[in-house]
PDB file of C-alpha atoms in Angstrom:
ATOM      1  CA  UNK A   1      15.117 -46.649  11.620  1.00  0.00           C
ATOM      2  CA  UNK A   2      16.848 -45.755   8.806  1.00  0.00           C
ATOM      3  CA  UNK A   3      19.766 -46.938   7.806  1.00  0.00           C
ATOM      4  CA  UNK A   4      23.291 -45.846   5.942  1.00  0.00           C
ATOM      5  CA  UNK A   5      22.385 -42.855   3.704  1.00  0.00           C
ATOM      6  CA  UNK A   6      18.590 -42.838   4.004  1.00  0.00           C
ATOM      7  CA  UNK A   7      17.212 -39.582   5.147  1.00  0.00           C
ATOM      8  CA  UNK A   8      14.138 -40.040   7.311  1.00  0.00           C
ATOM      9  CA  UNK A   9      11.046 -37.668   6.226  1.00  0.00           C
ATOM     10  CA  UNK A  10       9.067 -36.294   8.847  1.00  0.00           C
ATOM     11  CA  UNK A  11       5.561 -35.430   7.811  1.00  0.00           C
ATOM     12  CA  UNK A  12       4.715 -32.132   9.647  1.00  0.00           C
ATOM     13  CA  UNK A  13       0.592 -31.128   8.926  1.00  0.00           C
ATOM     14  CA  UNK A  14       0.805 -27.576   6.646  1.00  0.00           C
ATOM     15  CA  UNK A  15      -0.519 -24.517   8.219  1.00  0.00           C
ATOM     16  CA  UNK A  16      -4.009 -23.766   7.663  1.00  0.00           C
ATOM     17  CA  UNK A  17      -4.175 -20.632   4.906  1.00  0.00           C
ATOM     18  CA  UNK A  18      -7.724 -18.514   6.165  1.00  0.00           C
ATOM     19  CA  UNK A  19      -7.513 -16.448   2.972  1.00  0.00           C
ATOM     20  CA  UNK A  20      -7.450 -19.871   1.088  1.00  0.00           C
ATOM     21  CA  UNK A  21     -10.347 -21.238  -0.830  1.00  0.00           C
ATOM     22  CA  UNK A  22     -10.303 -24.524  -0.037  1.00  0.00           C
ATOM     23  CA  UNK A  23     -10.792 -23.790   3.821  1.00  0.00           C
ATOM     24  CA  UNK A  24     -14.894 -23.137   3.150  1.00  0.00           C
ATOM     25  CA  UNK A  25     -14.720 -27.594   2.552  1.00  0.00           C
ATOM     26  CA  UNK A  26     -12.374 -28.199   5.328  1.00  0.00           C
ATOM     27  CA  UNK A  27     -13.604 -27.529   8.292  1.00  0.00           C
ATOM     28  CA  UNK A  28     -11.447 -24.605   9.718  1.00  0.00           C
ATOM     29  CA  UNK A  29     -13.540 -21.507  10.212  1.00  0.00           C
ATOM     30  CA  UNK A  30     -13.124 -18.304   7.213  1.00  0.00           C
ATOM     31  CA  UNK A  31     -16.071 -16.173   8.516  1.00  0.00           C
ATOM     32  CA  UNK A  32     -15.684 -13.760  11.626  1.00  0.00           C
ATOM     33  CA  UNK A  33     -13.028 -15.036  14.461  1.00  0.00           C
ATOM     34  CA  UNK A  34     -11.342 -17.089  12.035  1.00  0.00           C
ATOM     35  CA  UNK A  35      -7.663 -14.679  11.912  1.00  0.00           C
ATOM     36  CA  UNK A  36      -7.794 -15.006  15.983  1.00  0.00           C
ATOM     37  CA  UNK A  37      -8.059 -19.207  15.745  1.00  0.00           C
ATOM     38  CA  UNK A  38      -5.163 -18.821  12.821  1.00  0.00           C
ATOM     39  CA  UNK A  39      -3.075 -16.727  14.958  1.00  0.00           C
ATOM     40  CA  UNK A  40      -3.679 -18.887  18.358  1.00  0.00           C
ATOM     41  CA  UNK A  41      -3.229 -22.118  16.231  1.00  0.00           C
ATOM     42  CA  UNK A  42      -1.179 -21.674  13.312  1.00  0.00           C
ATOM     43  CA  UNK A  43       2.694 -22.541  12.693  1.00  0.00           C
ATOM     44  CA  UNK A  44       2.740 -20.506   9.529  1.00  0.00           C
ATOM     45  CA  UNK A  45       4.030 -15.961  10.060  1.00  0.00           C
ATOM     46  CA  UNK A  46       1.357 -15.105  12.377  1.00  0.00           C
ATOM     47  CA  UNK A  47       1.495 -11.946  10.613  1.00  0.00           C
ATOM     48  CA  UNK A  48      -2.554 -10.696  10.404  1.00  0.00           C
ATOM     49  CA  UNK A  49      -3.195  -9.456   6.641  1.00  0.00           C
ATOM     50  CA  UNK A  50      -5.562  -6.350   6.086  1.00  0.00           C
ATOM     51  CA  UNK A  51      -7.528  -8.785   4.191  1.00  0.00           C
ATOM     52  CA  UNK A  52      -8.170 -10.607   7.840  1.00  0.00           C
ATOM     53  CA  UNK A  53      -8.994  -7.412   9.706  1.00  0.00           C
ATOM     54  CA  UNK A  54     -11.646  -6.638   7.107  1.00  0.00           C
ATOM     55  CA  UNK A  55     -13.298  -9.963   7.429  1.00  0.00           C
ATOM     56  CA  UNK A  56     -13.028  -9.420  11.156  1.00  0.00           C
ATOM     57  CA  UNK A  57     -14.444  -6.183  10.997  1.00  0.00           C
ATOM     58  CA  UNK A  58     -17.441  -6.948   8.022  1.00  0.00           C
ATOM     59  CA  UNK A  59     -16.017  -4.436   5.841  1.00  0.00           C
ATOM     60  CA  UNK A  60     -14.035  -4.098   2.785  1.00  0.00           C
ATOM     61  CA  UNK A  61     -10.396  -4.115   2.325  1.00  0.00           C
ATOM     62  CA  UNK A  62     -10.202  -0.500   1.297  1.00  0.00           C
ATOM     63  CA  UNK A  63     -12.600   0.822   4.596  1.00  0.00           C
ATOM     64  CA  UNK A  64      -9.752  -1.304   6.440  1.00  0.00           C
ATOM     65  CA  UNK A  65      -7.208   0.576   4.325  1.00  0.00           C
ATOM     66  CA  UNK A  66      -8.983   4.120   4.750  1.00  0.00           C
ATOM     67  CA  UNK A  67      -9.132   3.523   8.134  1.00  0.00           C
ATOM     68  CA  UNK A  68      -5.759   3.044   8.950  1.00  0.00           C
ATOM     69  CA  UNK A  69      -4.632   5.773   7.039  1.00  0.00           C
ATOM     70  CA  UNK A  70      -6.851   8.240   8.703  1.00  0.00           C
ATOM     71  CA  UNK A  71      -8.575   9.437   6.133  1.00  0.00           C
ATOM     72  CA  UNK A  72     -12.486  11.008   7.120  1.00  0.00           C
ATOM     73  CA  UNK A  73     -14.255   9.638   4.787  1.00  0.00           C
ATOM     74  CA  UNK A  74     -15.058   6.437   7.148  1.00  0.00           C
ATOM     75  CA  UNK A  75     -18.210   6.391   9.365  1.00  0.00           C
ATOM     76  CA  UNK A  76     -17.032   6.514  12.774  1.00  0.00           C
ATOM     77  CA  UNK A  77     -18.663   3.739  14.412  1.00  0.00           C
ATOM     78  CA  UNK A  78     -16.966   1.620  11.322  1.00  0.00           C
ATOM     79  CA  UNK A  79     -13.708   3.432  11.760  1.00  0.00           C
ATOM     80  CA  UNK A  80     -14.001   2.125  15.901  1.00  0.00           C
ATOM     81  CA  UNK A  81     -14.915  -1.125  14.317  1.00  0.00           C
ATOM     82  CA  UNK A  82     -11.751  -1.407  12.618  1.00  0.00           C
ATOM     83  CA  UNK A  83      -9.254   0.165  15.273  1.00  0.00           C
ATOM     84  CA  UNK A  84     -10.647  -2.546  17.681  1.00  0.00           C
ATOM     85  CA  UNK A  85     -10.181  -5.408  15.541  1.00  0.00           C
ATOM     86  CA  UNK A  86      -6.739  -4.184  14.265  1.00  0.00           C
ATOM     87  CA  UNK A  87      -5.783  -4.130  18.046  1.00  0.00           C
ATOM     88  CA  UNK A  88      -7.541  -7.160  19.020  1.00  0.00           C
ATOM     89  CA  UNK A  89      -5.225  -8.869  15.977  1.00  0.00           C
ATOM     90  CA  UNK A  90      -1.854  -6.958  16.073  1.00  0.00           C
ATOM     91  CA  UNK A  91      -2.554  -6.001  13.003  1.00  0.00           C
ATOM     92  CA  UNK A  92       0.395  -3.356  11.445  1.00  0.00           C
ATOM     93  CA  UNK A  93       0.174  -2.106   8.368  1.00  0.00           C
ATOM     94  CA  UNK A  94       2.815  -2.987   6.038  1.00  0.00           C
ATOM     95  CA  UNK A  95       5.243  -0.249   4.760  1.00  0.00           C
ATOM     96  CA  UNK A  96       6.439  -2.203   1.756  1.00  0.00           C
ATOM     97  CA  UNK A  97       2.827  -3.169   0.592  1.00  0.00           C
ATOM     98  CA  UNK A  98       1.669   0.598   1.372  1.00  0.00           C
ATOM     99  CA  UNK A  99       4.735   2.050  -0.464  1.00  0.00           C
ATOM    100  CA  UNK A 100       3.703  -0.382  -3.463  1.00  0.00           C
ATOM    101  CA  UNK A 101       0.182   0.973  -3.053  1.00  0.00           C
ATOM    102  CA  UNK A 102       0.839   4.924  -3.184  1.00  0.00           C
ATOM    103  CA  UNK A 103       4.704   4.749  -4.953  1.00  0.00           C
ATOM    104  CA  UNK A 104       5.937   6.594  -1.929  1.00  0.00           C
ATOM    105  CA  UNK A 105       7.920   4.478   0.973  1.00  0.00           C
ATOM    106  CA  UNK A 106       7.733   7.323   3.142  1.00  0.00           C
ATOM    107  CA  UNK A 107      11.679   7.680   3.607  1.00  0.00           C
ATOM    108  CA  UNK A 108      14.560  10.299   3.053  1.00  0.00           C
ATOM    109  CA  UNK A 109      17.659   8.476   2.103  1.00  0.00           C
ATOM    110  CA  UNK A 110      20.903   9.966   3.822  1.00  0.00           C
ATOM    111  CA  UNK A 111      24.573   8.911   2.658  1.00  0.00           C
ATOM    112  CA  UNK A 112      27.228  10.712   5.514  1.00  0.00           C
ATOM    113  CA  UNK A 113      30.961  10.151   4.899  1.00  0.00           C
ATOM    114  CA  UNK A 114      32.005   9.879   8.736  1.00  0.00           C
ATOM    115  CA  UNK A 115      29.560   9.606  11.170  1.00  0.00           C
ATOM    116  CA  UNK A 116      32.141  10.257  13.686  1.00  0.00           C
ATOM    117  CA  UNK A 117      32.018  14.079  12.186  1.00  0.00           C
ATOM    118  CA  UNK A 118      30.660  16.630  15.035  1.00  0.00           C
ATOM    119  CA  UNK A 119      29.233  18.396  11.964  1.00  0.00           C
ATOM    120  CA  UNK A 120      27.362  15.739  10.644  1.00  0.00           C
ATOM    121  CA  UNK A 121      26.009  14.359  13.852  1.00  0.00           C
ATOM    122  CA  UNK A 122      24.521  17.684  14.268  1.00  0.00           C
ATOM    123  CA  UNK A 123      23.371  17.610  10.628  1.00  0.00           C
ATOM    124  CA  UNK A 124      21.829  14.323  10.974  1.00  0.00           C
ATOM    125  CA  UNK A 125      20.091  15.073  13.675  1.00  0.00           C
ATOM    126  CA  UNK A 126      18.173  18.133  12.095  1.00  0.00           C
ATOM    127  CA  UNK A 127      17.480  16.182   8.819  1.00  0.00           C
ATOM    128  CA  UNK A 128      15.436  13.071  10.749  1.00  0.00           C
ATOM    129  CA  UNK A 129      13.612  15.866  13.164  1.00  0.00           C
ATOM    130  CA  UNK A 130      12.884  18.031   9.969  1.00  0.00           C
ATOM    131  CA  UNK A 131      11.787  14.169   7.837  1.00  0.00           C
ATOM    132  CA  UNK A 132       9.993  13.371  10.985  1.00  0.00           C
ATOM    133  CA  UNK A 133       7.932  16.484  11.287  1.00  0.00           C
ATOM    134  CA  UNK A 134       6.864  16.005   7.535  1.00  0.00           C
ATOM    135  CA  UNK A 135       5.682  12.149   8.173  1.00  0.00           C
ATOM    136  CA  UNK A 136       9.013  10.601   6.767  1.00  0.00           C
ATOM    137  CA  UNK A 137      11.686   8.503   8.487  1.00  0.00           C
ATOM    138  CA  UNK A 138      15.309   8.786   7.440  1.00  0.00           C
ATOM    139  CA  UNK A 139      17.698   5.782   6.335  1.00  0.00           C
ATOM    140  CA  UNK A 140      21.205   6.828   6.799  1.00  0.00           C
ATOM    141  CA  UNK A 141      24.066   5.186   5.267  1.00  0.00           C
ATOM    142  CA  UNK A 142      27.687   5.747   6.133  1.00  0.00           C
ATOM    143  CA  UNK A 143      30.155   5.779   2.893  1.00  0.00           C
ATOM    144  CA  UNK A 144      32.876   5.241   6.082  1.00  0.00           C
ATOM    145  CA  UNK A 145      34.879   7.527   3.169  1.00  0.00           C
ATOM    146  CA  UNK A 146      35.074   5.170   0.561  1.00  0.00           C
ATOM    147  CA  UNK A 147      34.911   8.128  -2.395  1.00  0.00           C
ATOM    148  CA  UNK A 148      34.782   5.336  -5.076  1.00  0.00           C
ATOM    149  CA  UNK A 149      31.920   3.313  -3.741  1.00  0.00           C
ATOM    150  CA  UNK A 150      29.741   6.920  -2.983  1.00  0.00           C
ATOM    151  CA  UNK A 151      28.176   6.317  -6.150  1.00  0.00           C
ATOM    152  CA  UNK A 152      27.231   3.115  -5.812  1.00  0.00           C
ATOM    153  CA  UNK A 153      25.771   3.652  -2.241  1.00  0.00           C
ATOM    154  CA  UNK A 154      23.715   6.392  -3.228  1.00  0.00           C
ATOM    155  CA  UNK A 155      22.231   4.915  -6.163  1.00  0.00           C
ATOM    156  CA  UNK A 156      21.275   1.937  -3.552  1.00  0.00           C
ATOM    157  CA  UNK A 157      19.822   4.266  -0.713  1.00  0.00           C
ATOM    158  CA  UNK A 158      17.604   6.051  -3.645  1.00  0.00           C
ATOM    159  CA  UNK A 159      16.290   3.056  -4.266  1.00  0.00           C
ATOM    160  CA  UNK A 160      14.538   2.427  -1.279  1.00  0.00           C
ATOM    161  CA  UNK A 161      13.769   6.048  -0.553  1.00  0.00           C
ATOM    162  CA  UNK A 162      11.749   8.873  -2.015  1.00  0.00           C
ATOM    163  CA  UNK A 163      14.564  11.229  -1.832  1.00  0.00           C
ATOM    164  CA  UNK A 164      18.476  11.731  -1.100  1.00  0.00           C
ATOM    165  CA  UNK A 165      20.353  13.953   0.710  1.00  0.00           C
ATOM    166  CA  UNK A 166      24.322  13.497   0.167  1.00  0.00           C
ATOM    167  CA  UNK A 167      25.820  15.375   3.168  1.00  0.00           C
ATOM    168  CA  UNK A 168      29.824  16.257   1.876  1.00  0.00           C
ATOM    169  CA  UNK A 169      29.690  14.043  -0.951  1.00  0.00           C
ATOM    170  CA  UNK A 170      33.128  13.083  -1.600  1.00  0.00           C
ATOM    171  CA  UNK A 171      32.773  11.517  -5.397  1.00  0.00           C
ATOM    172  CA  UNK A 172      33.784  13.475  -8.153  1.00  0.00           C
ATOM    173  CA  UNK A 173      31.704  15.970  -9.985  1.00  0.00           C
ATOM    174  CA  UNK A 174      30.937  13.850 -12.997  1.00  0.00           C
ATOM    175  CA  UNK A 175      29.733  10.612 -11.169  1.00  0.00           C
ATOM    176  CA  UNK A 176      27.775  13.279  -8.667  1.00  0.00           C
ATOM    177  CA  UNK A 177      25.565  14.434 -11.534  1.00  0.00           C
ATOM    178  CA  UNK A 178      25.464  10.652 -12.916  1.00  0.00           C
ATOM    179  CA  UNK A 179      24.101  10.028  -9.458  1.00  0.00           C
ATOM    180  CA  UNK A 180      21.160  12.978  -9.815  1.00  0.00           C
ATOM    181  CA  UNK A 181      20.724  12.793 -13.275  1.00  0.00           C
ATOM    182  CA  UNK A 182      16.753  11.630 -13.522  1.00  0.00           C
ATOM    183  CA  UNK A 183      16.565  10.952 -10.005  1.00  0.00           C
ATOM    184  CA  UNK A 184      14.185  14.861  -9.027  1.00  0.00           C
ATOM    185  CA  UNK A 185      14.561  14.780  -4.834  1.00  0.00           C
ATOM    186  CA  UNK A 186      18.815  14.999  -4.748  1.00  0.00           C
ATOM    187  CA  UNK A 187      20.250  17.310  -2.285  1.00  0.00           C
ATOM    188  CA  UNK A 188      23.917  17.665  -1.652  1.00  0.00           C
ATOM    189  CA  UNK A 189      25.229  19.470   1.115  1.00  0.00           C
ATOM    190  CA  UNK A 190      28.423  20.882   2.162  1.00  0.00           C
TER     191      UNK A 190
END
């Protein structure tokens, strides 16, 4: 037992990595049906890569990818392939790694001042039906009518969107063009 101060360490066994090298010399399966024992035995994310549906599948990483993105160019008895292994895993494709991928993260930023405002509601509600029809999802952030921290809010919601729509921006002119200078998809409205 330890005693006073000491800190006791507990030795806990690491999780098995199946995308790691070493695993071909240590006994835990990287072939076929390996991602399946990970994700029954593992302590680590359980999160299935696209690197393990490929190896599931016998195909590359970019059939995987073109797969799950829909495009044709796939033979169809691979693309089947694929869509049952990705279900058999839970595989999801990541947004952040596919917005890294094509630049895009597939998102309209929105920056209301109330969303208490009957207006806006109605506003919002056309803007996400409108992004959604087009493939998008909107990210809407409230500025709760803080006029001085608009800018700042907006320059954080067009980071992690493809575009911005300021609905009654409240900031004044000057810092509202700071905010759309070199940024091309800004669109106020009033």
């Amino acid at each position: 037992a330890p005693s006073g101060g000491e800190a006791r360490r507990l030795r806990r066994p690491l999780p098995a990595l199946v995308t790691s090298p070493f695993l071909r010399h240590s006994g835990v399966p990287a072939g076929p049906g390996a991602a399946a024992n990970r994700r029954e035995g593992s302590v680590g994310s359980g999160k299935i890569t696209i690197s393990e549906v490929a190896r599931e599948a016998g195909v590359s990483i970019a059939t995987v990818s073109r797969v799950m993105q829909g495009r044709p160019t796939v033979a169809a008895d691979l693309a089947q392939r694929v869509h049952e292994v990705s279900r058999r895993l839970g595989y999801r494709p990541s947004p952040v790694a596919r917005g890294l991928a094509t630049g895009s993260t597939g998102l309209v930023g929105v920056l209301v001042p109330q969303l208490s405002n009957p207006y806006l509601h109605e506003l919002i509600k056309a803007i996400a039906m409108g992004a959604g029809g087009d493939g998008y999802r909107m990210l809407l952030l409230e500025s709760d009518d803080r006029i001085a921290e608009e800018p700042e809010l907006a320059g954080s919601l067009y980071a992690h969107a493809d575009s911005l729509i300021l609905c009654s921006p409240r900031m004044p002119d000057d810092e509202l063009t700071e905010v759309a200078e070199g940024r091309p998809h800004v669109v106020c409205v009033n």
